[in-house]
Amino acid sequence: MKNKILVTGGAGYIGSHTCIALHQAGYDIVVYDNLSNSSREAVNRVSSLIGQPIEFIEGDIRDAESLRQVFAEHQFFGVIHFAGLKAVGESVAQPLKYYDNNVSGTITLLEVMAEYDVKNLVFSSSATVYGDPERLPIDENSPRSCTNPYGQSKLTVEHILEDLAVSDESWNLIPLRYFNPVGAHPSGQIGEDPNDIPNNLMPYISQVAVGKLEKLSIFGNDYSTVDGTGVRDFIHVTDLAQGHVAALSYLEQQAVPVGFLPINLGTGKGTSVLELVTAFSEVSGEDIPYQFADRRAGDIASCYASADKAKDLLKWQAELSITEMCQDTWRWQSMNPNGYNAT
Ligand code: NAD
Ligand code: WQD
């Protein structure tokens, strides 16, 4: 029998796709989520896609007692830790909420893991920890710096994990630094379901395409990039999900602890905002009206990964193209115009 994994934040966008990949790879999973940014319906749909009920616990990672109950009941090989808040703008307005949830919550989780001697962790970090990169593509040794509380919370957790690995060599701590996750499960049953008006580009584009939003504002057309618009490393969420399976499988194969081992999950390719808009329009057959607007505060011109470390160590690389990212987003958006809240 395969190992059992605790998936915090497993009801969310990336977590729900990863649950499917973990199940397909033969892992037993327990999802722990407070549903602060997700719905029970996502868990139900994952259950129906995998053809069996998912063990779901509604709980908060800041609640040590609740976590202890879960660890006492199950023997986990490790934890994949997605639970966190992720809205950059909200983090500027409410920094304490972000530090409490993302940093204090992770400390509580690590304490309970230590109590139960579960020392394998895969953590959702972000390319945001690289700030404005000095060089491209961005490799894992690039300097780290952040300009907003959300990014700072991810970087702080990384520092905590580094210190923890020094203090006790039995830990295996892999922060996966995601670039720009987009796309949805090819079934169209699960996908990204933002509250309110999306902050991120792909959900904004898809809501314009489906007619929920009138027009996209493209933030800046004077960057020194291929067409003046920002360039990002978009990665399909199902590729990202497979990256987590590869990280776990890597940990299972190690004879000695790996300590703190950060790894980028990106495609290694940059795509501009305008290129993504054009690809989405072609795939969906819909017009995507847009206007150019001022640069968004805090944005950088270009950001894409060196994906070599993931390939060398994890034997993983992203497979899916921008076209497939747009197709799967469009399927999810057009089948679920109101996300999980069907009305
Ligand atoms: P998401 O909001 O869809 O998923 C996060 C899940 O965590 C949600 O289901 C939410 O209810 C849960 N959660 C939040 N706080 C919790 C708490 N205190 N206790 C229990 N559950 C809690 O976000 P996502 O896009 O799936 O992101 C997953 C992780 O990856 C996050 O940590 C995020 O910061 C990180 N990340 C996301 C992106 C991205 O662009 N989506 C990029 C880089 C990193
Ligand atoms: C991409 C490009 C925008 C919206 C953010 C977080 C990062 C990570 C991923 C969690 C930029 C442009 C966007 C719009 C636009 N999340 N854009 N019009 O900023 O690269 O990264 O999500 O860790 O931390 O900062 O992603 O999708 O917001 O923007 O022109 O309405 O699209 O200016 O060039 P970003 P994004």
PDB file of N, CA and C in Angstrom, residues 8 11 27 44-45 50 74 88 104 111 116 130 134 144 162 184 206 216 228 276-277 283 289 326:
ATOM      1  N   THR A   8      -3.060  19.886   3.302  1.00  0.00           N
ATOM      2  CA  THR A   8      -3.710  21.094   3.836  1.00  0.00           C
ATOM      3  C   THR A   8      -4.072  21.994   2.655  1.00  0.00           C
ATOM      4  N   ALA A  11      -8.833  21.637  -0.642  1.00  0.00           N
ATOM      5  CA  ALA A  11     -10.085  21.974  -1.336  1.00  0.00           C
ATOM      6  C   ALA A  11      -9.880  23.121  -2.313  1.00  0.00           C
ATOM      7  N   TYR A  27      -1.523   7.230  -3.810  1.00  0.00           N
ATOM      8  CA  TYR A  27      -1.445   7.689  -2.413  1.00  0.00           C
ATOM      9  C   TYR A  27      -2.820   7.702  -1.771  1.00  0.00           C
ATOM     10  N   ASN A  44     -16.370  17.481  -3.302  1.00  0.00           N
ATOM     11  CA  ASN A  44     -17.338  16.510  -3.842  1.00  0.00           C
ATOM     12  C   ASN A  44     -16.987  16.146  -5.282  1.00  0.00           C
ATOM     13  N   ARG A  45     -16.593  17.154  -6.043  1.00  0.00           N
ATOM     14  CA  ARG A  45     -16.281  16.875  -7.464  1.00  0.00           C
ATOM     15  C   ARG A  45     -15.000  16.060  -7.592  1.00  0.00           C
ATOM     16  N   ILE A  50     -12.522  10.820  -8.878  1.00  0.00           N
ATOM     17  CA  ILE A  50     -11.674   9.662  -8.555  1.00  0.00           C
ATOM     18  C   ILE A  50     -12.506   8.418  -8.224  1.00  0.00           C
ATOM     19  N   HIS A  74      -4.180   9.236  12.051  1.00  0.00           N
ATOM     20  CA  HIS A  74      -3.590   8.736  10.806  1.00  0.00           C
ATOM     21  C   HIS A  74      -2.074   8.686  10.915  1.00  0.00           C
ATOM     22  N   VAL A  88      -2.507  39.284  -3.171  1.00  0.00           N
ATOM     23  CA  VAL A  88      -1.449  40.259  -2.900  1.00  0.00           C
ATOM     24  C   VAL A  88      -2.033  41.584  -2.376  1.00  0.00           C
ATOM     25  N   SER A 104       2.033  32.059  11.091  1.00  0.00           N
ATOM     26  CA  SER A 104       1.691  31.386  12.359  1.00  0.00           C
ATOM     27  C   SER A 104       1.063  30.027  12.077  1.00  0.00           C
ATOM     28  N   GLU A 111       4.907  22.401  14.262  1.00  0.00           N
ATOM     29  CA  GLU A 111       5.010  21.929  15.653  1.00  0.00           C
ATOM     30  C   GLU A 111       4.279  20.603  15.831  1.00  0.00           C
ATOM     31  N   TYR A 116       4.428  14.485  16.208  1.00  0.00           N
ATOM     32  CA  TYR A 116       4.056  13.152  15.716  1.00  0.00           C
ATOM     33  C   TYR A 116       5.147  12.550  14.830  1.00  0.00           C
ATOM     34  N   TYR A 130      11.308  35.713  -5.457  1.00  0.00           N
ATOM     35  CA  TYR A 130      12.460  36.237  -6.198  1.00  0.00           C
ATOM     36  C   TYR A 130      12.361  37.744  -6.444  1.00  0.00           C
ATOM     37  N   GLU A 134      17.214  39.489 -10.908  1.00  0.00           N
ATOM     38  CA  GLU A 134      18.430  40.066 -11.498  1.00  0.00           C
ATOM     39  C   GLU A 134      18.729  39.458 -12.856  1.00  0.00           C
ATOM     40  N   ARG A 144      16.639  36.403  -3.058  1.00  0.00           N
ATOM     41  CA  ARG A 144      15.213  36.498  -2.740  1.00  0.00           C
ATOM     42  C   ARG A 144      14.911  37.830  -2.047  1.00  0.00           C
ATOM     43  N   GLU A 162      14.301  26.733   6.510  1.00  0.00           N
ATOM     44  CA  GLU A 162      15.773  26.626   6.459  1.00  0.00           C
ATOM     45  C   GLU A 162      16.338  26.461   7.863  1.00  0.00           C
ATOM     46  N   ALA A 184      -7.164  24.142 -15.896  1.00  0.00           N
ATOM     47  CA  ALA A 184      -8.144  23.429 -15.095  1.00  0.00           C
ATOM     48  C   ALA A 184      -8.066  21.954 -15.473  1.00  0.00           C
ATOM     49  N   SER A 206     -10.790  34.779 -18.909  1.00  0.00           N
ATOM     50  CA  SER A 206     -11.857  33.802 -19.172  1.00  0.00           C
ATOM     51  C   SER A 206     -13.223  34.377 -18.787  1.00  0.00           C
ATOM     52  N   LEU A 216     -10.873  43.546 -20.601  1.00  0.00           N
ATOM     53  CA  LEU A 216      -9.629  43.363 -19.842  1.00  0.00           C
ATOM     54  C   LEU A 216      -8.822  44.661 -19.867  1.00  0.00           C
ATOM     55  N   GLY A 228       5.892  44.669 -25.294  1.00  0.00           N
ATOM     56  CA  GLY A 228       5.654  45.752 -24.334  1.00  0.00           C
ATOM     57  C   GLY A 228       4.808  45.341 -23.136  1.00  0.00           C
ATOM     58  N   LEU A 276      -1.040  35.686 -24.516  1.00  0.00           N
ATOM     59  CA  LEU A 276      -2.035  34.845 -23.841  1.00  0.00           C
ATOM     60  C   LEU A 276      -3.453  35.243 -24.269  1.00  0.00           C
ATOM     61  N   VAL A 277      -3.692  36.535 -24.382  1.00  0.00           N
ATOM     62  CA  VAL A 277      -5.019  37.007 -24.811  1.00  0.00           C
ATOM     63  C   VAL A 277      -5.335  36.465 -26.209  1.00  0.00           C
ATOM     64  N   VAL A 283      -8.650  29.941 -29.088  1.00  0.00           N
ATOM     65  CA  VAL A 283      -9.173  28.682 -28.546  1.00  0.00           C
ATOM     66  C   VAL A 283     -10.682  28.774 -28.300  1.00  0.00           C
ATOM     67  N   PRO A 289     -12.193  41.803 -25.649  1.00  0.00           N
ATOM     68  CA  PRO A 289     -11.897  43.228 -25.719  1.00  0.00           C
ATOM     69  C   PRO A 289     -10.911  43.630 -24.624  1.00  0.00           C
ATOM     70  N   CYS A 326      -5.256  27.242 -22.195  1.00  0.00           N
ATOM     71  CA  CYS A 326      -6.436  28.040 -22.559  1.00  0.00           C
ATOM     72  C   CYS A 326      -7.654  27.139 -22.787  1.00  0.00           C
TER      73      CYS A 326
END
